[in-house]
Coordinates of C-alpha atoms in Angstrom, one line a residue:
Chain M
M1 CA 36.5 6.7 2.0
L2 CA 33.0 7.7 0.9
N3 CA 32.1 11.2 2.0
F4 CA 28.5 11.6 2.9
G5 CA 26.0 13.2 5.2
L6 CA 22.9 11.8 6.9
I7 CA 19.4 13.1 7.3
A8 CA 18.2 11.3 10.3
A9 CA 14.6 11.4 11.7
D10 CA 14.4 10.2 15.2
T11 CA 13.1 6.8 14.3
V12 CA 13.9 3.1 14.6
R13 CA 15.0 3.0 11.0
T14 CA 17.7 5.6 11.7
R15 CA 18.9 3.5 14.6
A16 CA 19.2 0.5 12.3
Y17 CA 21.1 2.6 9.8
L18 CA 23.5 3.8 12.4
S19 CA 24.2 0.3 13.7
A20 CA 24.9 -1.0 10.2
L21 CA 27.0 2.0 9.2
D22 CA 29.0 1.7 12.4
K23 CA 29.8 -2.0 11.7
K24 CA 31.2 -1.1 8.3
S25 CA 32.9 2.1 9.4
F26 CA 30.8 4.2 7.0
L27 CA 30.4 7.2 9.3
P28 CA 28.5 10.3 8.1
R29 CA 30.6 13.4 8.2
W30 CA 27.6 15.6 9.2
T31 CA 24.1 14.7 10.3
L32 CA 20.9 16.6 10.4
I33 CA 18.7 15.1 13.1
L34 CA 14.9 15.5 12.5
R35 CA 13.0 15.5 15.8
S36 CA 9.3 15.9 16.1
E37 CA 7.0 14.9 19.0
G38 CA 4.1 14.1 16.7
Q39 CA 6.1 12.0 14.3
N40 CA 8.4 10.2 16.7
S41 CA 8.3 6.5 15.8
K42 CA 11.3 5.6 18.0
H43 CA 9.3 3.4 20.4
Y44 CA 7.4 0.2 19.7
S45 CA 3.7 -0.1 20.1
S46 CA 2.3 -1.5 23.3
T47 CA 1.6 -4.8 21.5
S48 CA 5.2 -5.4 20.5
P49 CA 7.2 -8.0 22.5
P50 CA 9.8 -6.9 25.0
V51 CA 12.9 -5.5 23.3
P52 CA 15.5 -8.1 24.6
N53 CA 13.6 -10.8 22.7
L54 CA 13.0 -8.8 19.6
F55 CA 15.8 -10.1 17.4
E56 CA 15.9 -13.7 18.7
E57 CA 12.3 -14.1 17.8
T58 CA 12.2 -12.2 14.6
L59 CA 15.4 -12.5 12.7
D60 CA 16.9 -15.8 11.6
N61 CA 20.6 -15.3 12.2
E62 CA 21.5 -18.5 10.4
N63 CA 20.0 -17.0 7.2
P64 CA 22.6 -14.9 5.3
D65 CA 20.0 -12.3 4.3
W66 CA 19.4 -11.4 8.0
F67 CA 22.7 -12.4 9.6
N68 CA 24.3 -9.8 11.8
V69 CA 21.5 -7.3 11.4
D70 CA 20.6 -5.8 14.7
F71 CA 20.2 -2.4 16.4
E72 CA 19.4 -0.8 19.7
P73 CA 15.8 0.5 19.5
D74 CA 16.4 2.9 22.4
L75 CA 19.7 4.3 21.4
E76 CA 20.2 8.0 22.2
L77 CA 21.0 9.6 19.0
D78 CA 22.8 12.7 20.3
K79 CA 25.1 10.5 22.5
W80 CA 25.8 8.2 19.6
F81 CA 27.2 11.1 17.5
T82 CA 29.0 12.7 20.4
D83 CA 30.7 9.5 21.4
R84 CA 32.1 9.2 17.9
N85 CA 33.1 12.8 17.6
L86 CA 30.7 13.3 14.6
E87 CA 29.1 16.6 13.8
F88 CA 25.4 16.9 14.0
E89 CA 22.6 19.5 14.2
V90 CA 19.1 19.1 15.4
L91 CA 16.0 20.3 13.6
E92 CA 13.4 20.4 16.4
D93 CA 10.4 20.8 14.2
G94 CA 11.5 17.8 12.2
D95 CA 10.5 19.3 8.9
I96 CA 12.9 18.3 6.1
N97 CA 11.0 20.7 3.8
S98 CA 11.4 23.8 6.1
V99 CA 13.4 26.9 5.2
E100 CA 15.8 26.1 8.0
A101 CA 16.5 22.6 6.7
L102 CA 17.1 24.1 3.3
R103 CA 19.5 26.6 4.7
K104 CA 21.5 24.0 6.6
L105 CA 21.8 21.7 3.6
E106 CA 22.9 24.5 1.3
K107 CA 25.5 25.5 3.8
S108 CA 27.0 21.9 3.7
D109 CA 29.8 21.2 1.3
L110 CA 28.7 17.5 1.1
D111 CA 27.1 16.5 -2.1
M112 CA 25.5 13.2 -1.0
F113 CA 23.2 12.5 1.9
V114 CA 21.7 9.2 3.2
Y115 CA 18.0 10.0 3.7
S116 CA 16.2 8.5 6.7
G117 CA 13.2 10.7 7.1
F118 CA 9.8 10.3 8.7
A119 CA 7.4 7.9 6.9
G120 CA 4.9 9.4 4.5
I121 CA 6.8 12.7 4.1
I122 CA 7.7 13.6 0.5
V123 CA 10.9 15.6 0.1
S124 CA 10.1 18.9 -1.6
A125 CA 11.5 20.1 -5.0
K126 CA 13.3 22.9 -3.2
I127 CA 15.3 20.4 -1.2
L128 CA 15.9 18.1 -4.2
N129 CA 17.1 21.1 -6.3
T130 CA 20.0 21.8 -4.0
E131 CA 22.2 19.8 -6.3
K132 CA 22.8 17.3 -3.5
R133 CA 22.0 13.7 -4.0
F134 CA 19.8 11.9 -1.5
L135 CA 20.2 8.2 -1.1
H136 CA 17.0 6.5 0.0
V137 CA 16.4 2.9 0.6
H138 CA 12.9 2.0 -0.5
P139 CA 11.3 -1.2 0.9
G140 CA 10.3 -2.7 -2.4
L141 CA 11.8 -3.6 -5.7
V142 CA 11.4 -0.8 -8.2
P143 CA 9.9 -0.2 -10.7
E144 CA 7.3 -2.9 -9.9
Y145 CA 6.7 -1.7 -6.4
K146 CA 6.8 2.0 -5.9
G147 CA 4.9 4.0 -3.3
S148 CA 3.7 3.2 0.2
T149 CA 3.7 0.0 2.3
V150 CA 4.8 -1.9 -0.8
F151 CA 6.3 -4.8 1.1
Y152 CA 2.8 -5.9 2.1
Y153 CA 1.7 -5.8 -1.6
S154 CA 4.8 -7.7 -2.6
L155 CA 4.2 -10.3 0.1
L156 CA 0.6 -10.8 -1.0
K157 CA 1.3 -11.0 -4.7
H158 CA 4.6 -12.7 -4.9
Q159 CA 5.4 -13.9 -1.3
S160 CA 8.6 -12.0 -1.5
L161 CA 10.4 -9.1 0.1
G162 CA 12.8 -6.7 -1.6
A163 CA 14.4 -3.3 -1.3
S164 CA 15.9 -0.8 -3.6
A165 CA 18.6 1.9 -3.0
I166 CA 17.8 4.9 -5.1
F167 CA 18.6 8.5 -5.5
L168 CA 15.5 10.6 -4.8
N169 CA 14.0 12.7 -7.6
E170 CA 10.8 14.6 -7.8
K171 CA 8.8 11.6 -8.8
I172 CA 7.9 9.1 -6.1
D173 CA 10.4 6.2 -6.1
E174 CA 11.4 6.8 -9.7
G175 CA 15.0 8.0 -9.1
E176 CA 18.1 6.3 -10.4
V177 CA 18.7 2.8 -8.9
I178 CA 22.0 2.2 -7.1
T179 CA 21.3 -1.4 -6.2
S180 CA 18.4 -3.7 -5.2
R181 CA 17.8 -7.1 -3.9
H182 CA 15.4 -9.7 -2.6
F183 CA 15.2 -10.9 1.0
T184 CA 14.1 -14.3 2.1
V185 CA 10.8 -14.1 3.9
P186 CA 11.0 -15.0 7.6
E187 CA 8.2 -17.1 9.0
N188 CA 7.4 -14.5 11.7
L189 CA 6.4 -11.3 10.1
E190 CA 4.7 -9.7 13.1
L191 CA 7.4 -7.1 13.5
L192 CA 7.6 -6.3 9.8
D193 CA 7.1 -2.5 10.3
S194 CA 9.2 -2.1 13.4
V195 CA 12.1 -4.6 13.0
L196 CA 12.3 -6.3 9.6
D197 CA 11.7 -3.2 7.5
P198 CA 14.6 -1.2 9.2
A199 CA 16.8 -4.3 9.3
M200 CA 16.2 -4.9 5.6
R201 CA 16.9 -1.3 4.6
S202 CA 20.0 -1.0 6.7
R203 CA 21.5 -4.1 5.1
L204 CA 20.9 -2.7 1.6
L205 CA 22.1 0.8 2.6
V206 CA 25.5 -0.6 3.4
E207 CA 25.6 -2.6 0.2
A208 CA 24.7 0.5 -1.8
L209 CA 27.5 2.5 -0.1
E210 CA 30.0 -0.3 -0.7
Y211 CA 28.9 -0.3 -4.4
L212 CA 29.3 3.5 -4.7
E213 CA 32.7 3.4 -3.0
S214 CA 33.9 0.8 -5.4
G215 CA 33.1 3.2 -8.3
G216 CA 29.6 1.8 -9.1
T217 CA 27.0 4.2 -10.5
A218 CA 23.3 4.5 -10.4
S219 CA 21.2 3.7 -13.5
K220 CA 17.8 4.9 -14.7
Q221 CA 14.8 2.7 -14.1
S222 CA 14.0 0.7 -17.2
K223 CA 10.3 0.9 -17.2
V224 CA 7.3 2.5 -15.5
G225 CA 5.6 0.4 -12.8
S226 CA 2.8 1.0 -10.4
T227 CA 2.7 3.4 -7.5
F228 CA 0.9 1.9 -4.5
Y229 CA -1.0 3.6 -1.7
V230 CA -1.1 2.9 2.0
I231 CA -2.4 -0.6 2.4
H232 CA -5.6 -1.2 4.3
P233 CA -5.0 -2.6 7.8
T234 CA -7.0 -5.7 7.1
L235 CA -4.9 -6.5 4.1
K236 CA -1.8 -5.8 6.1
H237 CA -2.9 -8.4 8.7
A238 CA -3.8 -10.8 5.9
A239 CA -0.3 -10.4 4.5
I240 CA 1.3 -11.3 7.8
L241 CA -1.2 -14.0 8.8
G242 CA -1.3 -15.4 5.3
Q243 CA 2.5 -16.0 5.6
H244 CA 1.8 -18.0 8.7
A245 CA -0.9 -19.9 6.9
K246 CA 1.5 -20.5 4.0
A247 CA 4.1 -21.9 6.3
K248 CA 1.4 -24.3 7.6
G249 CA 0.6 -25.4 4.0
S250 CA -2.4 -23.3 3.1
K251 CA -4.0 -23.7 -0.3
Y252 CA -3.7 -19.9 -1.1
D253 CA -3.2 -19.3 -4.7
S254 CA -1.4 -16.1 -5.4
S255 CA -2.6 -15.9 -9.0
G256 CA -5.9 -14.5 -7.7
G257 CA -7.9 -17.7 -7.6
F258 CA -10.7 -18.0 -5.2
P259 CA -11.1 -21.6 -4.0
K260 CA -14.5 -22.0 -2.6
G261 CA -14.5 -21.5 1.1
G262 CA -14.8 -24.2 3.6
Chain S
M1 CA -11.7 -8.2 21.8
I2 CA -10.2 -5.7 19.4
P3 CA -13.0 -3.7 17.7
Y4 CA -12.8 -3.1 13.9
H5 CA -13.5 0.6 13.9
F6 CA -12.8 1.7 10.4
S7 CA -16.4 1.5 9.3
S8 CA -17.7 3.0 12.5
P9 CA -19.8 6.2 12.2
E10 CA -18.1 7.5 15.3
S11 CA -14.7 7.5 13.8
P12 CA -14.7 7.6 10.0
P13 CA -11.3 6.6 8.7
N14 CA -8.8 8.8 6.9
R15 CA -5.4 8.4 5.3
Y16 CA -3.6 8.9 8.5
S17 CA -5.6 6.4 10.6
Y18 CA -4.9 3.8 8.0
M19 CA -1.2 4.6 7.9
Q20 CA -0.8 4.6 11.6
S21 CA -2.7 1.4 12.3
P22 CA -0.5 -1.1 14.1
Y23 CA -0.4 -4.8 13.7
L24 CA -2.8 -6.3 16.2
G25 CA -2.8 -10.0 15.3
Q26 CA -5.5 -12.5 14.7
P27 CA -8.1 -10.7 16.9
F28 CA -8.1 -7.7 14.6
L29 CA -8.8 -9.9 11.6
R30 CA -11.5 -11.8 13.4
S31 CA -13.2 -8.5 14.4
Y32 CA -13.0 -7.4 10.7
F33 CA -14.7 -10.6 9.6
E34 CA -17.4 -10.3 12.2
V35 CA -18.2 -6.7 11.4
R36 CA -18.4 -7.2 7.7
L37 CA -20.3 -10.5 7.9
G38 CA -22.8 -8.6 10.1
V39 CA -23.2 -6.1 7.3
L40 CA -23.9 -8.9 4.9
R41 CA -26.5 -10.4 7.1
D42 CA -28.3 -7.0 7.1
L43 CA -28.0 -6.5 3.4
V44 CA -29.1 -9.7 1.8
D45 CA -32.3 -8.8 -0.1
F46 CA -31.8 -9.1 -3.8
G47 CA -34.6 -11.5 -4.6
S48 CA -36.6 -8.5 -5.6
L49 CA -34.2 -7.8 -8.4
K50 CA -34.3 -11.2 -10.0
N51 CA -36.9 -10.4 -12.6
T52 CA -36.9 -6.7 -12.7
D53 CA -33.8 -4.6 -13.1
R54 CA -31.1 -6.6 -15.0
G55 CA -29.1 -3.5 -16.1
G56 CA -25.4 -3.4 -16.4
A57 CA -24.6 -2.8 -12.8
V58 CA -26.6 -5.9 -11.7
L59 CA -25.0 -8.0 -14.4
A60 CA -21.6 -6.9 -13.1
A61 CA -22.5 -7.8 -9.6
K62 CA -23.9 -11.2 -10.8
F63 CA -20.7 -11.7 -12.6
I64 CA -18.8 -11.3 -9.4
L65 CA -21.0 -13.6 -7.4
D66 CA -20.7 -16.2 -10.2
K67 CA -16.9 -15.9 -9.9
L68 CA -17.2 -16.7 -6.2
T69 CA -19.3 -19.8 -6.9
S70 CA -17.5 -21.1 -9.9
N71 CA -14.4 -22.0 -8.0
T72 CA -12.2 -21.0 -10.9
S73 CA -8.9 -19.2 -10.7
G74 CA -8.6 -15.6 -11.9
E75 CA -6.8 -15.5 -15.1
K76 CA -4.1 -13.0 -15.8
G77 CA -6.7 -11.1 -17.7
P78 CA -6.4 -8.1 -19.8
F79 CA -3.7 -6.4 -17.8
G80 CA 0.0 -7.2 -18.0
K81 CA 2.5 -6.6 -15.2
D82 CA 3.5 -3.1 -16.4
A83 CA 1.7 0.1 -16.1
P84 CA -1.0 0.7 -18.7
S85 CA 0.1 2.8 -21.7
S86 CA -3.2 3.9 -23.1
S87 CA -6.7 4.8 -22.0
I88 CA -9.7 3.2 -23.5
G89 CA -12.2 5.4 -21.6
F90 CA -11.1 8.6 -23.2
Q91 CA -10.4 6.9 -26.5
T92 CA -13.9 5.5 -26.8
L93 CA -15.9 8.1 -24.9
T94 CA -14.5 11.3 -26.2
K95 CA -16.1 11.0 -29.6
E96 CA -16.9 14.6 -29.9
P97 CA -13.8 16.5 -28.8
S98 CA -15.4 19.9 -29.1
R99 CA -17.7 19.2 -26.1
S100 CA -15.9 16.3 -24.6
N101 CA -13.0 17.7 -22.7
Y102 CA -14.4 16.1 -19.6
I103 CA -16.0 12.7 -19.0
D104 CA -18.6 12.2 -16.4
T105 CA -17.1 9.8 -13.8
Q106 CA -20.3 7.8 -13.5
I107 CA -20.3 7.2 -17.3
L108 CA -16.7 6.3 -17.2
I109 CA -17.2 3.7 -14.4
T110 CA -20.3 2.2 -16.1
H111 CA -18.4 1.9 -19.3
L112 CA -15.4 0.3 -17.6
N113 CA -17.7 -2.2 -15.9
D114 CA -19.3 -3.1 -19.2
L115 CA -15.9 -3.7 -20.7
L116 CA -14.6 -5.7 -17.8
I117 CA -17.5 -8.2 -17.8
T118 CA -17.9 -8.5 -21.6
S119 CA -14.3 -8.5 -22.8
R120 CA -12.9 -12.0 -23.3
D121 CA -9.4 -11.2 -24.6
L122 CA -8.3 -7.6 -24.3
S123 CA -4.6 -8.3 -24.2
G124 CA -2.6 -6.2 -26.7
E125 CA -5.5 -4.3 -28.1
I126 CA -7.0 -2.2 -25.4
D127 CA -5.7 -1.4 -22.0
F128 CA -8.0 0.6 -19.7
E129 CA -6.3 -0.1 -16.4
Q130 CA -4.9 3.4 -16.6
D131 CA -8.4 4.9 -16.3
I132 CA -9.1 2.6 -13.3
W133 CA -5.8 3.6 -11.7
K134 CA -6.8 7.2 -12.0
L135 CA -10.0 6.5 -10.1
V136 CA -8.0 4.6 -7.5
K137 CA -5.6 7.5 -7.1
Q138 CA -8.3 10.0 -6.6
F139 CA -10.1 7.9 -4.0
E140 CA -6.9 7.1 -2.1
L141 CA -5.8 10.7 -2.0
F142 CA -9.1 12.5 -1.4
G143 CA -11.5 9.8 -0.2
S144 CA -13.9 10.7 -3.0
L145 CA -14.1 10.8 -6.8
P146 CA -14.3 13.8 -9.0
C147 CA -17.5 14.4 -10.9
Y148 CA -15.6 14.7 -14.2
F149 CA -12.2 13.6 -15.5
G150 CA -10.4 15.9 -17.9
I151 CA -7.8 14.9 -20.4
E152 CA -5.2 16.7 -18.3
A153 CA -6.7 16.7 -14.7
P154 CA -9.8 15.7 -12.8
H155 CA -12.5 18.2 -12.1
R156 CA -12.5 19.8 -8.6
E157 CA -16.2 19.2 -8.0
R158 CA -16.6 15.8 -6.3
Y159 CA -19.3 13.1 -5.9
K160 CA -20.4 12.8 -2.3
I161 CA -20.0 9.4 -0.7
D162 CA -23.8 8.7 -0.8
S163 CA -23.8 8.7 -4.6
D164 CA -24.7 5.7 -6.7
L165 CA -21.4 5.7 -8.5
Y166 CA -19.5 4.4 -5.4
F167 CA -21.5 1.2 -5.5
D168 CA -20.5 0.8 -9.1
F169 CA -16.9 1.7 -8.4
A170 CA -16.8 -1.1 -5.8
I171 CA -17.8 -3.5 -8.6
T172 CA -15.1 -2.0 -10.8
L173 CA -12.5 -2.7 -8.1
C174 CA -13.7 -6.3 -7.7
L175 CA -13.6 -7.0 -11.5
T176 CA -10.2 -5.3 -11.9
F177 CA -8.7 -7.3 -9.1
F178 CA -10.1 -10.5 -10.6
S179 CA -8.4 -9.6 -13.9
S180 CA -5.1 -8.3 -12.6
G181 CA -4.5 -9.9 -9.2
N182 CA -3.2 -6.5 -8.0
F183 CA -4.0 -6.1 -4.3
Q184 CA -4.1 -2.4 -4.6
Y185 CA -7.7 -2.8 -5.8
I186 CA -8.6 -4.9 -2.8
S187 CA -7.0 -2.3 -0.5
T188 CA -9.0 0.5 -2.1
L189 CA -12.2 -1.7 -2.0
L190 CA -11.8 -2.1 1.7
K191 CA -11.5 1.6 2.2
L192 CA -14.4 2.3 -0.1
H193 CA -16.6 -0.1 1.9
D194 CA -15.4 1.5 5.1
A195 CA -16.4 4.9 3.8
I196 CA -19.9 3.8 2.6
L197 CA -20.6 2.0 5.9
A198 CA -19.2 4.7 8.2
H199 CA -21.3 7.3 6.5
G200 CA -24.5 5.3 6.9
V201 CA -25.4 5.6 3.3
R202 CA -29.0 5.0 2.5
M203 CA -29.6 1.6 0.8
S204 CA -32.0 1.0 -2.1
S205 CA -32.5 -2.6 -3.2
L206 CA -30.1 -2.0 -6.1
R207 CA -27.5 -0.6 -3.8
S208 CA -28.0 -3.6 -1.5
Y209 CA -27.5 -6.0 -4.3
L210 CA -24.3 -4.3 -5.5
L211 CA -22.9 -4.0 -2.0
T212 CA -23.7 -7.6 -1.2
A213 CA -21.7 -8.7 -4.2
S214 CA -18.7 -6.4 -3.6
I215 CA -18.5 -7.2 0.2
S216 CA -18.9 -10.9 -0.5
F217 CA -16.0 -10.7 -2.9
E218 CA -13.9 -8.7 -0.4
I219 CA -14.6 -11.2 2.5
Q220 CA -14.0 -14.2 0.3
T221 CA -10.7 -12.8 -0.9
L222 CA -9.5 -12.1 2.7
R223 CA -10.8 -15.5 3.8
T224 CA -8.8 -17.2 1.1
I225 CA -5.6 -15.3 1.7
T226 CA -5.6 -15.9 5.5
A227 CA -7.1 -19.4 5.3
S228 CA -9.3 -18.3 8.2
N229 CA -11.3 -21.1 9.7
N230 CA -12.1 -19.7 13.2
V231 CA -14.9 -17.5 12.0
D232 CA -18.5 -18.3 11.2
F233 CA -18.8 -17.7 7.5
S234 CA -22.3 -19.1 7.2
S235 CA -23.9 -15.8 6.0
L236 CA -21.3 -15.6 3.2
D237 CA -21.7 -19.2 2.3
L238 CA -25.4 -18.8 2.1
I239 CA -25.0 -16.0 -0.4
I240 CA -22.7 -18.1 -2.5
N241 CA -24.9 -21.1 -2.4
N242 CA -28.1 -19.1 -3.2
N243 CA -26.4 -17.5 -6.1
E244 CA -25.2 -20.9 -7.3
Q245 CA -28.8 -22.3 -7.1
G246 CA -30.2 -19.3 -8.9
A247 CA -27.6 -19.3 -11.7

């Protein structure tokens, strides 16, 4: 059985990971929970639909890409680990780059951690130089789509979604690739951030762990692609609403054409 | 009604406000269109430039407006899918290495715009997207551009948002998106327009002309992606039609 630890920010993504790991009995031997009032993205925004309808409306369970992907958005993390007799520690300031985090990681005899940190936080060189490997699932196909909010750029340019499981290194999303895959694009993308993204990543996380358990190894990225920056909110809306328009047979031309308006 | 606030002087945007912005549905997009179209209505005044200043920047803006009226698809253009491997700006502008360790960003942008509108087939020979990407990176990370670019690193001194070069940079972003189809350039263009509008930058007729072109390009791109038909685009259509008649 694969021996690994988990770095788990108190987020929806972590809950999706735990659900997926539990189903496949890939349980982390030790977990460092990152908790931070300011960064907590556990709950949905006020515009999100009620939780009970979340998955029925968003995920297509007849589609193999999304089948059996679900999680409890309000799961109590501490209880989840306690119920399973799994060791965990909590870092109240939530800072993966803190001295305390470094000390805890150095103390651990585990050499691989699944990384589920807060969005937008870059893991420092000090942490990366601990000789541990940090498995991160990036919501885009590398090397073409590195950086932030790339699923929106990918949707706009190629009308596709993808994810890559990589080992972190000091360059953003340029670490060795364990595995990657495309996902079919659901018609309803309104909960891309809060549901589809964590669902997609949790599915690929399990596939990456299965691959490593079977003796698979990571490989260097073959070429240098582009690193994207946080997408503008208007373009984010365009990506989501454009998908609706496409489903209705819009004339949008992804090659960059500009049909005269009307 | 959800207000589009990113170009509001009361709450100028920053990296975090963009990152934390939730999905708000069709009303957000409608609000964006209405705010930007309102800006266009206030801006349109480029008749005065018709027979006077026909410099590079105006030609570049005209090029963009022509693209909006010509109804032609963007070609793959000079940039391939991969990251650029060389840098035409430094290659062509640093002719005297002894005093050219730095390039003025305004000169770099002007040069890039000239190349973007005059080049017909750049594939294989020159690849200057790397220079443009450096500009994008600087603007995305700092919300401004450095005064100079060095071979190794950009200069610390930075152009303020009320400088002329940001109007030229908007044109660069339009032209580069048209060539590459990479939506990073539209995302940065949106942020650049937000910054210019939120800071209430003073408008000369040249600036108005350039901004009219770049905002028209931005709106038309968003309109096309979303196939929006629930917004009154008459002010944009008027600009496109006037340009067509004047061409």
